[in-house]
Short mmCIF file of C-alpha atoms in Angstrom, two decimals:
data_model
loop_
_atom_site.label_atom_id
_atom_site.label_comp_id
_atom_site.label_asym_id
_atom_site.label_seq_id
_atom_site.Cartn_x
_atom_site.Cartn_y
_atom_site.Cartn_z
CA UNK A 160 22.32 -5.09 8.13
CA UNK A 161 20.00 -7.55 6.05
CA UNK A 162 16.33 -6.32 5.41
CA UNK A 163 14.04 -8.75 5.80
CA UNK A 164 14.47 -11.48 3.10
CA UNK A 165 11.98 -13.53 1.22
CA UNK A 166 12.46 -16.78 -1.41
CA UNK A 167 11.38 -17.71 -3.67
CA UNK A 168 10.72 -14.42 -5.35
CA UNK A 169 8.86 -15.53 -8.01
CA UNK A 170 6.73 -19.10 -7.63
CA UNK A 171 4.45 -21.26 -10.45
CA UNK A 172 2.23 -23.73 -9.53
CA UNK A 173 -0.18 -26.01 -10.38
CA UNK A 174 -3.47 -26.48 -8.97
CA UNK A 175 -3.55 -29.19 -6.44
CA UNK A 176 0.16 -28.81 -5.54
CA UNK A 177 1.77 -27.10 -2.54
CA UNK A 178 3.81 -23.70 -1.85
CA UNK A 179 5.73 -23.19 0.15
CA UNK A 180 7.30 -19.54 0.86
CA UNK A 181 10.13 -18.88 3.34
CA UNK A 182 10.99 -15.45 5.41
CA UNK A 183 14.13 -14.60 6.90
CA UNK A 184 13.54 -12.08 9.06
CA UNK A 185 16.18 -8.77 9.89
CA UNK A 186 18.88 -9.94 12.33
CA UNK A 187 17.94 -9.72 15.89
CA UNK A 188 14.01 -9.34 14.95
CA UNK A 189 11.69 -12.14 16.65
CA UNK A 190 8.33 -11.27 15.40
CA UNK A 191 7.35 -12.54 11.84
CA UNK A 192 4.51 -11.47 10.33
CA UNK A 193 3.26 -12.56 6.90
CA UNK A 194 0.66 -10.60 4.44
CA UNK A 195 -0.90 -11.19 0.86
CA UNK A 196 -1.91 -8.80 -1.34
CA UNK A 197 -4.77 -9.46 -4.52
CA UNK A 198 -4.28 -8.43 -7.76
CA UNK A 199 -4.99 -4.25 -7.50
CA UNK A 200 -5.61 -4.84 -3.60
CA UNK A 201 -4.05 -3.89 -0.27
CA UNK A 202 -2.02 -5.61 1.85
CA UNK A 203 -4.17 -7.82 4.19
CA UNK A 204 -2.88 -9.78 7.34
CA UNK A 205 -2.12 -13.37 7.54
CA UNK A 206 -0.53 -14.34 10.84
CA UNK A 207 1.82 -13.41 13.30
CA UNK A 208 4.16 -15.43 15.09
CA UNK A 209 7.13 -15.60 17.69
CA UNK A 210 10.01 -18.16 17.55
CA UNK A 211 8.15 -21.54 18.12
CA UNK A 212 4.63 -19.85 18.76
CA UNK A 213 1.44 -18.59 16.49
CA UNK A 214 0.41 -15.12 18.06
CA UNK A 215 -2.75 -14.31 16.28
CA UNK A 216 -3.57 -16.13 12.65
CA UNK A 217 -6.68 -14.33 12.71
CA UNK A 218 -6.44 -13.58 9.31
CA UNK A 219 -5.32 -16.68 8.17
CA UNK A 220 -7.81 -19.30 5.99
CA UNK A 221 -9.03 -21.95 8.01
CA UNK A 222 -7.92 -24.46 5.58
CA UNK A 223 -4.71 -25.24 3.97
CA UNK A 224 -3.17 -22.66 5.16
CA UNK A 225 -0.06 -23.24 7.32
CA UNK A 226 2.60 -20.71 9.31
CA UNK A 227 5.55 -22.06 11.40
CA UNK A 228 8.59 -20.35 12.92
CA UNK A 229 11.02 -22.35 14.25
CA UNK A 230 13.56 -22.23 16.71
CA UNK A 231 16.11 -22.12 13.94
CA UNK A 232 15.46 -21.76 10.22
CA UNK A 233 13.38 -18.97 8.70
CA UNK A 234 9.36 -18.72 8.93
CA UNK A 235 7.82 -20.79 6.31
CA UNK A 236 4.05 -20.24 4.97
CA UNK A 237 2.81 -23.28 3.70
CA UNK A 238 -0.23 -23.63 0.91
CA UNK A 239 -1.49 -26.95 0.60
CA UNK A 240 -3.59 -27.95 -2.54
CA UNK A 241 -3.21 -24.36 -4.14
CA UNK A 242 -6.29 -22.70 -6.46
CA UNK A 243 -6.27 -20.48 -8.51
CA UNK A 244 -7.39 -17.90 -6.72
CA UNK A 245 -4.41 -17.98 -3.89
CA UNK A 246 -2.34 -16.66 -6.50
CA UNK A 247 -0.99 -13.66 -5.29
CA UNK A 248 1.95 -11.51 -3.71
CA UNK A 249 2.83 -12.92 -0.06
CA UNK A 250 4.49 -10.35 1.87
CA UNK A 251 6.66 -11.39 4.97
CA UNK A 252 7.67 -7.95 7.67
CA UNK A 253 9.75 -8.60 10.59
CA UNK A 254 9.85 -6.63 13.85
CA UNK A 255 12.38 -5.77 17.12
CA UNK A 256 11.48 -7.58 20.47
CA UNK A 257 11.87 -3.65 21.97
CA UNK A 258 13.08 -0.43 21.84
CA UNK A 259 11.24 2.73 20.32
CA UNK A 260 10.93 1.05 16.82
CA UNK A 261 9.15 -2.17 18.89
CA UNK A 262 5.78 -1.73 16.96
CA UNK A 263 7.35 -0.73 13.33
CA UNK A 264 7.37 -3.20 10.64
CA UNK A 265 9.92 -3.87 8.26
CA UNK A 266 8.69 -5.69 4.90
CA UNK A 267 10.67 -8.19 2.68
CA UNK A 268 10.74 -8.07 -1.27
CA UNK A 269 7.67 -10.37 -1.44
CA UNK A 270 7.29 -13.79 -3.06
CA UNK A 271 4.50 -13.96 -6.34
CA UNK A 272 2.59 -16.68 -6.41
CA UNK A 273 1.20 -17.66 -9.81
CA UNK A 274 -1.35 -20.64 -9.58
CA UNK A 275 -1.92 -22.56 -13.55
CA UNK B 150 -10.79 -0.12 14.92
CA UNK B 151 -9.70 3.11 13.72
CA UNK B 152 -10.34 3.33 9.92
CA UNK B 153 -8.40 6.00 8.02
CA UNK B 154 -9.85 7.79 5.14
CA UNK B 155 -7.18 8.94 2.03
CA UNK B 156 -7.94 10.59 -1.17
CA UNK B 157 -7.18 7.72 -3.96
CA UNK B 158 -4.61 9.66 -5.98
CA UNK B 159 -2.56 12.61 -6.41
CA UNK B 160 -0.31 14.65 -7.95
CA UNK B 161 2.83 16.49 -7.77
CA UNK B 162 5.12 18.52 -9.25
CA UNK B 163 9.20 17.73 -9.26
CA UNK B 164 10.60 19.40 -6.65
CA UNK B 165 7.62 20.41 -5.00
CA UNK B 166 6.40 19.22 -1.34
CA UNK B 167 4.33 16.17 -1.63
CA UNK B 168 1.43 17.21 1.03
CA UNK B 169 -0.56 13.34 1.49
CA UNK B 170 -3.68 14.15 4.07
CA UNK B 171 -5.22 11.21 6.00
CA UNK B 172 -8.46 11.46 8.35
CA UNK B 173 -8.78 8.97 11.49
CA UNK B 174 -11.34 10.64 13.08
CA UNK B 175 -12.53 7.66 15.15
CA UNK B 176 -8.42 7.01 16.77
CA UNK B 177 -8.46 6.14 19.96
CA UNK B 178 -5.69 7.77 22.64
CA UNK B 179 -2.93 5.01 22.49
CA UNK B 180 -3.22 4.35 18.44
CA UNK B 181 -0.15 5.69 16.61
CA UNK B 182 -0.10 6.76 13.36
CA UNK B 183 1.88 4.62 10.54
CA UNK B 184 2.67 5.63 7.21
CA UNK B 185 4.06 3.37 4.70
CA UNK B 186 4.58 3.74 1.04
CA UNK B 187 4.68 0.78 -2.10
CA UNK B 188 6.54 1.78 -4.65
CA UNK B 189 4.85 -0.34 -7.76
CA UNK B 190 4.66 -4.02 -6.84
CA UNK B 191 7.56 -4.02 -3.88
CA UNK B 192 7.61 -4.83 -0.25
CA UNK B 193 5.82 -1.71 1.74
CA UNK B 194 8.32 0.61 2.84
CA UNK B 195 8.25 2.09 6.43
CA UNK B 196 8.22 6.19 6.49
CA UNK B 197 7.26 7.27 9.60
CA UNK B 198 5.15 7.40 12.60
CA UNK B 199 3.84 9.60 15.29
CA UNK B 200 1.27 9.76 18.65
CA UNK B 201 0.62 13.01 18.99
CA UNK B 202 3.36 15.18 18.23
CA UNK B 203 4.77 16.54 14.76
CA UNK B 204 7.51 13.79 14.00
CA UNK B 205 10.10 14.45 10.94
CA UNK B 206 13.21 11.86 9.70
CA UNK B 207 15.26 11.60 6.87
CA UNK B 208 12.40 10.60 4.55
CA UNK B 209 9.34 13.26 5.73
CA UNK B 210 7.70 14.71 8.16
CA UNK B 211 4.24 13.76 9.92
CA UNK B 212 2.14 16.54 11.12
CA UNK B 213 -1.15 15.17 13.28
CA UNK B 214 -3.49 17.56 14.51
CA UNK B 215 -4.40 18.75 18.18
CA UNK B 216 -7.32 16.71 18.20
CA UNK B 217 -5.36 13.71 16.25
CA UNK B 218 -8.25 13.13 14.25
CA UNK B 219 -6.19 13.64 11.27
CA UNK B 220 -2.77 14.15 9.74
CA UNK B 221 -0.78 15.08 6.60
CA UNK B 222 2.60 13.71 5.49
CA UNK B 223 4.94 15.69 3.74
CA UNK B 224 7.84 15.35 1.35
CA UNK B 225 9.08 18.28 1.03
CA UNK B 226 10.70 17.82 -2.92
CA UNK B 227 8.94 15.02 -4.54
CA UNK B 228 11.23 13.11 -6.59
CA UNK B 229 9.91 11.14 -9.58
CA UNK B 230 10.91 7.92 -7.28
CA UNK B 231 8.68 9.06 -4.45
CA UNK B 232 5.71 7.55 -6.80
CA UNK B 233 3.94 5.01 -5.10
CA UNK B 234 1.23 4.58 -3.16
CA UNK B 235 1.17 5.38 0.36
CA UNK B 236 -0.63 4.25 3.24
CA UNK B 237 -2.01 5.63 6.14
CA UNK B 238 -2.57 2.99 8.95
CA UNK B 239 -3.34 3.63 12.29
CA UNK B 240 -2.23 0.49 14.45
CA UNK B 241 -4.42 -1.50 15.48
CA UNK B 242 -3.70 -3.46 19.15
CA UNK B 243 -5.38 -6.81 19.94
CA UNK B 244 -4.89 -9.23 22.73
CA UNK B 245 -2.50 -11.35 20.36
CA UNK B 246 0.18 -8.92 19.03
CA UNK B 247 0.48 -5.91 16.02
CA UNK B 248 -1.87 -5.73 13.29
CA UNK B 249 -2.20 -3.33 10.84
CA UNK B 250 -4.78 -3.03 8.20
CA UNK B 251 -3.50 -1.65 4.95
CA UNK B 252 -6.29 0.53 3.40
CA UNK B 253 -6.30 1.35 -0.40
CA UNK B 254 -4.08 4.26 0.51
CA UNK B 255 -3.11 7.35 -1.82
CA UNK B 256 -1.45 6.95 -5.26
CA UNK B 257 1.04 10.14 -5.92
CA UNK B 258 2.06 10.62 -9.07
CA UNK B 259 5.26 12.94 -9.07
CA UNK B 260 5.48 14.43 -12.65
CA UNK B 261 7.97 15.93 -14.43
#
């Protein structure tokens, strides 16, 4: 069984373009969730979402920030106009719909994002 | 929220039982008790987790106290690839969904 799986793993941009950062999530998980983590920081949380639906973004930027999860595809986190300071390591976890392991997360590899 | 307090480092010996304390003394009765570990810059790792009683997998064991206001993690022989840093989170449930908050968490060093 696939962990959860994250590309690219390794992104360069410029200022002023965009990112964008996919998530496949483990086979028969529904819930995406997608972190980033500073330089010599913790993990903090981005957004959550369900196939076709944003759960809580609470912790998402209010501006050019995007999350989607379509009905097929993987979850894509989309950085419009990046700065410097977004660059970072953007974690993607993926969790069941049930069971006793319902609430657990299960983290992908991570995709670093290096802003010029 | 439930915040959880963890030393910043420590270390252990080769061999030896890794022993990783964590106090949530504000927890509140349906909050579970996560622990995840980083090993240097990859994706957190799920270890274990536990409500109330003393929980132990493959991995470790989780001992939380009667009064669950804190809890200790144990490996019982530290490898040198059990250095990371490891994070006590106690989840957090909102109207939305699962969030957990990822404090600076404990760095062991297993030496030699």
């Amino acid at each position: 069984n696939a962990g959860v799986m994250q590309n690219p793993r390794h992104l360069v941009r410029r200022r002023g373009q965009e990112a964008r950062l996919r998530c496949s999530p483990m086979k028969g998980h529904s819930h995406v969730y997608w972190y980033r983590q500073l330089p010599e920081e913790g993990l903090k949380f981005m957004v959550y979402l369900q196939k076709e639906n944003i759960i809580d973004e609470s912790g998402m930027p209010k501006e050019r920030f995007s999350a989607e999860f379509p009905k097929e595809g993987p979850s894509i986190l989309r950085i419009q106009q990046v700065v410097r300071g977004d660059s970072a390591a953007y974690f993607c976890a993926s969790s069941p719909p049930g069971g006793p392991l319902a609430d657990t997360q299960y983290f992908g590899p991570g995709t670093r994002l290096t802003v010029l | 929220d439930a915040k959880t307090t963890q030393p910043p480092s420590m270390d252990c010996a080769e061999g030896r039982a890794a022993n990783l304390p964590c106090n949530h003394s504000t927890i509140s009765g349906n909050e579970y008790v996560y622990w995840y570990r980083q090993i240097h810059s990859q994706g957190p790792q799920y270890i274990i987790h536990g409500l109330k009683n003393n929980e132990t997998n493959e991995m470790a064991s989780l001992i939380i106290t009667e009064d669950r206001k804190s809890s200790t993690l144990i490996l019982p022989h530290a490898t040198l690839r059990d250095t990371a840093v490891y994070y006590c989170i106690v989840r957090v449930a909102n109207n939305y969904g699962q969030n957990f908050v990822f404090g600076p968490g404990t760095r062991l060093s297993v030496l030699p």
